[in-house]
CSV table of C-alpha atoms in Angstrom, one decimal:
chain,number,residue,atom,x,y,z
A,94,MET,CA,-3.6,9.0,19.6
A,95,THR,CA,-4.6,9.1,15.9
A,96,THR,CA,-3.5,6.4,13.6
A,97,ARG,CA,-2.7,8.1,10.3
A,98,VAL,CA,-3.3,5.5,7.6
A,99,ALA,CA,-1.7,6.3,4.2
A,100,MET,CA,-3.3,3.9,1.7
A,101,TRP,CA,-1.3,3.9,-1.5
A,102,SER,CA,-3.0,2.7,-4.7
A,103,GLY,CA,-2.5,3.0,-8.4
A,104,PRO,CA,-5.3,4.2,-10.7
A,105,ARG,CA,-8.2,2.1,-11.9
A,106,ASN,CA,-8.5,0.3,-8.6
A,107,ILE,CA,-11.2,0.3,-5.9
A,108,SER,CA,-9.5,3.1,-4.0
A,109,THR,CA,-12.5,5.3,-3.8
A,110,ALA,CA,-14.7,2.4,-2.5
A,111,MET,CA,-12.0,1.8,0.1
A,112,MET,CA,-12.2,5.5,1.1
A,113,ARG,CA,-16.0,5.1,1.4
A,114,SER,CA,-15.5,2.0,3.6
A,115,PHE,CA,-13.1,3.7,6.0
A,116,GLY,CA,-15.2,6.9,5.9
A,117,SER,CA,-18.2,4.9,7.2
A,118,ARG,CA,-16.4,4.3,10.5
A,119,PRO,CA,-17.6,6.8,13.1
A,120,ASP,CA,-14.1,7.1,14.5
A,121,THR,CA,-12.5,8.0,11.2
A,122,VAL,CA,-11.9,11.1,9.0
A,123,VAL,CA,-10.7,10.8,5.4
A,124,VAL,CA,-8.9,12.9,2.9
A,125,ASP,CA,-9.0,12.3,-0.8
A,126,GLU,CA,-5.8,12.4,-2.9
A,127,PRO,CA,-4.2,15.3,-1.1
A,128,LEU,CA,-1.1,15.5,-3.4
A,129,TYR,CA,-3.2,15.8,-6.6
A,130,ALA,CA,-2.8,19.6,-7.0
A,131,HIS,CA,0.9,19.3,-6.5
A,132,TYR,CA,1.1,16.6,-9.1
A,133,LEU,CA,-0.8,18.6,-11.6
A,134,ALA,CA,1.1,21.8,-10.9
A,135,VAL,CA,4.5,20.1,-11.3
A,136,THR,CA,3.7,17.9,-14.3
A,137,GLY,CA,1.5,20.3,-16.2
A,138,ILE,CA,-0.8,17.5,-17.1
A,139,ASP,CA,-4.3,18.5,-18.1
A,140,HIS,CA,-6.8,16.4,-16.2
A,141,PRO,CA,-10.6,17.0,-16.0
A,142,GLY,CA,-11.3,19.7,-13.5
A,143,ARG,CA,-7.6,20.8,-13.4
A,144,GLU,CA,-8.2,24.4,-12.4
A,145,ALA,CA,-10.6,23.5,-9.7
A,146,ILE,CA,-8.2,21.0,-8.3
A,147,LEU,CA,-5.3,23.5,-8.3
A,148,ALA,CA,-7.5,26.0,-6.5
A,149,ALA,CA,-8.8,23.5,-3.9
A,150,GLN,CA,-5.6,22.0,-2.6
A,151,PRO,CA,-2.1,23.2,-1.6
A,152,GLN,CA,0.2,23.1,-4.6
A,153,ARG,CA,3.4,22.8,-2.5
A,154,TRP,CA,4.2,19.4,-1.2
A,155,PRO,CA,5.6,20.6,2.2
A,156,ASP,CA,2.2,22.3,2.9
A,157,VAL,CA,0.5,19.0,2.1
A,158,ALA,CA,2.9,17.0,4.4
A,159,ALA,CA,2.3,19.5,7.2
A,160,GLN,CA,-1.5,18.9,6.9
A,161,LEU,CA,-1.2,15.1,6.8
A,162,THR,CA,1.1,14.9,9.8
A,163,GLY,CA,-0.1,17.9,11.9
A,164,PRO,CA,-2.8,18.3,14.5
A,165,LEU,CA,-6.4,17.2,13.6
A,166,PRO,CA,-9.6,18.8,14.9
A,167,GLY,CA,-11.3,16.4,17.3
A,168,ASP,CA,-8.4,14.0,17.5
A,169,PRO,CA,-10.1,11.2,15.5
A,170,ALA,CA,-9.0,7.6,16.2
A,171,VAL,CA,-8.2,7.1,12.5
A,172,PHE,CA,-7.1,9.6,9.8
A,173,TYR,CA,-7.4,7.7,6.5
A,174,GLN,CA,-5.5,9.2,3.6
A,175,LYS,CA,-6.3,8.0,0.1
A,176,HIS,CA,-3.1,8.4,-1.9
A,177,MET,CA,-2.4,7.8,-5.6
A,178,THR,CA,1.1,6.4,-5.9
A,179,HIS,CA,1.9,8.3,-9.1
A,180,HIS,CA,1.3,11.5,-7.2
A,181,LEU,CA,4.5,10.9,-5.2
A,182,LEU,CA,6.8,12.6,-7.6
A,183,PRO,CA,10.6,12.3,-7.4
A,184,GLY,CA,10.9,15.9,-6.1
A,185,ILE,CA,8.8,15.2,-3.0
A,186,GLY,CA,10.7,14.7,0.2
A,187,ARG,CA,10.2,11.3,1.8
A,188,GLU,CA,11.1,12.1,5.5
A,189,TRP,CA,7.6,13.0,6.5
A,190,LEU,CA,6.3,9.7,5.4
A,191,GLY,CA,7.8,8.1,8.5
A,192,ALA,CA,5.0,9.7,10.6
A,193,LEU,CA,2.4,7.7,8.8
A,194,THR,CA,1.1,4.1,9.0
A,195,HIS,CA,1.3,2.8,5.4
A,196,ALA,CA,-0.9,0.3,3.7
A,197,TYR,CA,-1.1,-0.7,0.0
A,198,LEU,CA,-4.0,-1.5,-2.3
A,199,ILE,CA,-2.8,-3.5,-5.3
A,200,ARG,CA,-4.5,-4.8,-8.4
A,201,ASP,CA,-3.3,-7.2,-11.2
A,202,PRO,CA,-1.7,-5.0,-13.9
A,203,ALA,CA,-3.7,-6.7,-16.7
A,204,HIS,CA,-6.9,-5.5,-15.2
A,205,VAL,CA,-5.5,-2.1,-14.4
A,206,ILE,CA,-4.2,-1.6,-17.9
A,207,ALA,CA,-7.3,-2.9,-19.6
A,208,SER,CA,-9.4,-0.4,-17.6
A,209,TYR,CA,-7.0,2.5,-18.0
A,210,ALA,CA,-6.8,2.0,-21.7
A,211,LYS,CA,-10.5,2.9,-21.9
A,212,VAL,CA,-9.8,6.3,-20.4
A,213,ARG,CA,-6.3,7.1,-21.6
A,214,GLY,CA,-4.9,5.3,-24.6
A,215,GLU,CA,-1.2,5.1,-23.9
A,216,PRO,CA,-0.4,4.9,-20.2
A,217,THR,CA,3.2,4.6,-19.0
A,218,LEU,CA,4.6,2.5,-16.1
A,219,ASP,CA,4.9,5.7,-14.1
A,220,ASP,CA,1.2,6.6,-14.8
A,221,LEU,CA,0.2,3.3,-13.2
A,222,GLY,CA,2.3,3.9,-10.1
A,223,TYR,CA,3.7,0.4,-9.7
A,224,PRO,CA,7.4,1.5,-9.2
A,225,GLN,CA,6.4,4.2,-6.7
A,226,GLN,CA,4.2,1.8,-4.7
A,227,LEU,CA,7.1,-0.7,-4.4
A,228,GLU,CA,9.5,2.1,-3.4
A,229,ILE,CA,7.2,3.1,-0.5
A,230,PHE,CA,6.7,-0.5,0.5
A,231,ARG,CA,10.4,-1.3,0.6
A,232,ALA,CA,11.1,1.8,2.7
A,233,PHE,CA,8.3,1.6,5.2
A,234,GLY,CA,6.5,-1.7,4.9
A,235,GLY,CA,2.9,-2.2,6.0
A,236,PRO,CA,0.0,-4.4,5.1
A,237,VAL,CA,-0.8,-5.2,1.5
A,238,VAL,CA,-4.4,-5.9,0.2
A,239,ASP,CA,-5.3,-7.1,-3.2
A,240,ALA,CA,-8.5,-5.5,-4.7
A,241,ALA,CA,-9.5,-9.0,-5.9
A,242,ASP,CA,-9.4,-10.3,-2.3
A,243,VAL,CA,-11.4,-7.3,-1.0
A,244,LEU,CA,-14.1,-7.9,-3.6
A,245,ARG,CA,-14.2,-11.7,-3.0
A,246,ASP,CA,-14.5,-11.4,0.7
A,247,PRO,CA,-14.7,-7.8,2.1
A,248,ARG,CA,-15.3,-8.8,5.7
A,249,ARG,CA,-12.4,-11.2,5.9
A,250,THR,CA,-9.9,-9.0,4.0
A,251,LEU,CA,-10.9,-5.8,5.8
A,252,SER,CA,-10.8,-7.5,9.2
A,253,ARG,CA,-7.2,-8.6,8.5
A,254,LEU,CA,-6.3,-5.2,7.2
A,255,CYS,CA,-7.7,-3.5,10.3
A,256,ALA,CA,-5.9,-6.0,12.6
A,257,ALA,CA,-2.6,-5.3,10.8
A,258,LEU,CA,-3.2,-1.5,11.3
A,259,GLY,CA,-4.1,-2.0,14.9
A,260,ILE,CA,-7.4,-0.2,14.6
A,261,GLY,CA,-10.1,-2.9,15.0
A,262,PHE,CA,-12.6,-3.9,12.4
A,263,ASP,CA,-16.0,-2.1,12.2
A,264,GLU,CA,-19.0,-3.7,10.5
A,265,ALA,CA,-19.9,-0.2,9.2
A,266,MET,CA,-17.1,-0.6,6.7
A,267,LEU,CA,-19.1,-3.1,4.7
A,268,SER,CA,-21.9,-0.8,3.5
A,269,TRP,CA,-22.7,2.9,3.1
A,270,PRO,CA,-25.5,5.1,1.9
A,271,PRO,CA,-25.3,6.2,-1.8
A,272,GLY,CA,-24.4,9.8,-2.8
A,273,PRO,CA,-21.5,12.2,-2.6
A,274,ARG,CA,-19.4,13.0,0.5
A,275,GLU,CA,-18.1,16.3,1.7
A,276,ALA,CA,-14.6,14.8,1.8
A,277,ASP,CA,-14.7,13.8,-1.9
A,278,GLY,CA,-12.2,15.7,-4.1
A,279,VAL,CA,-13.5,18.4,-6.4
A,280,TRP,CA,-12.9,16.0,-9.3
A,281,ALA,CA,-15.7,13.7,-8.1
A,282,PRO,CA,-18.2,14.9,-10.7
A,283,HIS,CA,-15.8,13.6,-13.4
A,284,TRP,CA,-15.0,10.2,-11.9
A,285,TYR,CA,-17.2,9.1,-9.0
A,286,ALA,CA,-20.6,8.4,-10.6
A,287,ALA,CA,-20.3,4.7,-10.0
A,288,VAL,CA,-19.2,5.1,-6.4
A,289,GLU,CA,-21.9,7.6,-5.7
A,290,ARG,CA,-24.5,5.0,-6.8
A,291,SER,CA,-22.9,2.3,-4.7
A,292,THR,CA,-23.9,1.0,-1.3
A,293,GLY,CA,-21.0,-1.4,-0.7
A,294,PHE,CA,-18.2,-3.1,-2.6
A,295,ALA,CA,-19.1,-4.4,-6.0
A,296,PRO,CA,-19.3,-8.2,-6.5
A,297,TRP,CA,-16.1,-9.9,-7.7
A,298,ASP,CA,-16.0,-10.3,-11.5
A,299,PRO,CA,-13.7,-13.3,-12.5
A,300,SER,CA,-13.7,-12.4,-16.2
A,301,PRO,CA,-10.2,-12.2,-17.7
A,302,ALA,CA,-8.8,-8.8,-18.6
A,303,GLN,CA,-9.1,-7.7,-22.2
A,304,VAL,CA,-5.8,-6.0,-22.8
A,305,PRO,CA,-5.1,-4.4,-26.2
A,306,ASP,CA,-2.2,-6.1,-27.9
A,307,ARG,CA,-0.2,-2.8,-28.0
A,308,LEU,CA,-0.3,-2.6,-24.2
A,309,ARG,CA,0.8,-6.2,-23.4
A,310,PRO,CA,4.4,-5.2,-23.0
A,311,LEU,CA,3.3,-2.7,-20.4
A,312,VAL,CA,1.6,-5.5,-18.5
A,313,SER,CA,4.9,-7.5,-18.6
A,314,ALA,CA,6.8,-4.4,-17.4
A,315,ALA,CA,4.4,-3.9,-14.4
A,316,ARG,CA,4.2,-7.6,-13.5
A,317,PRO,CA,7.4,-7.8,-11.4
A,318,TYR,CA,6.4,-4.9,-9.2
A,319,TYR,CA,2.9,-6.3,-8.6
A,320,ASP,CA,4.3,-9.8,-8.0
A,321,GLU,CA,6.7,-8.6,-5.3
A,322,MET,CA,3.9,-6.7,-3.6
A,323,ALA,CA,1.4,-9.6,-4.0
A,324,ALA,CA,3.8,-11.9,-2.2
A,325,HIS,CA,3.1,-9.9,1.0
A,326,ARG,CA,-0.7,-9.5,0.7
A,327,ILE,CA,-2.6,-10.4,3.9
């Protein structure tokens, strides 16, 4: 029976590296941000590669839900779904989420916002996905991992995550060959250069986040959501 792992992360995290990690398991298939086209279609936001994304994925969320919960070719042991929490728009039904095994990748908001500000100058709380992530956690529970813990000690943190998911840890999760993957989203050329060069998780960088003064109130707004999630990290 396939374990369908929905990993919920905000932007500017190590979510693509985590997808690489799980994709390195021989018993696992992965899908990359399956709600992205729906998000773009509903919000009208202009992201790099927008038209290609809209053409590559279903734009109706019920069609996405059916794919994520329906039969899978080959019946893999694990179906890893890389989700962005801000893609879970208010108009999306929540009932189908009960068929998934949920997990959460969190990152300190100061580091998220410092990184995000380099790409988009004025992010909002909803852009960062903290409220949506906490909503899912409160409704469905599941293991929480902090990106900092993954980078500090990948083997230990991933072992605990796998145990919590009931799937067993595989050493293959710690390294991978460089290059693109067939499962990568069509937006990969715009965002995945660093991951395509990688062969494992990057070393932990303990440097403090450099948050622009104008965005410090946003860090404060995101902090309670992060703190509630972080209290449950494995």
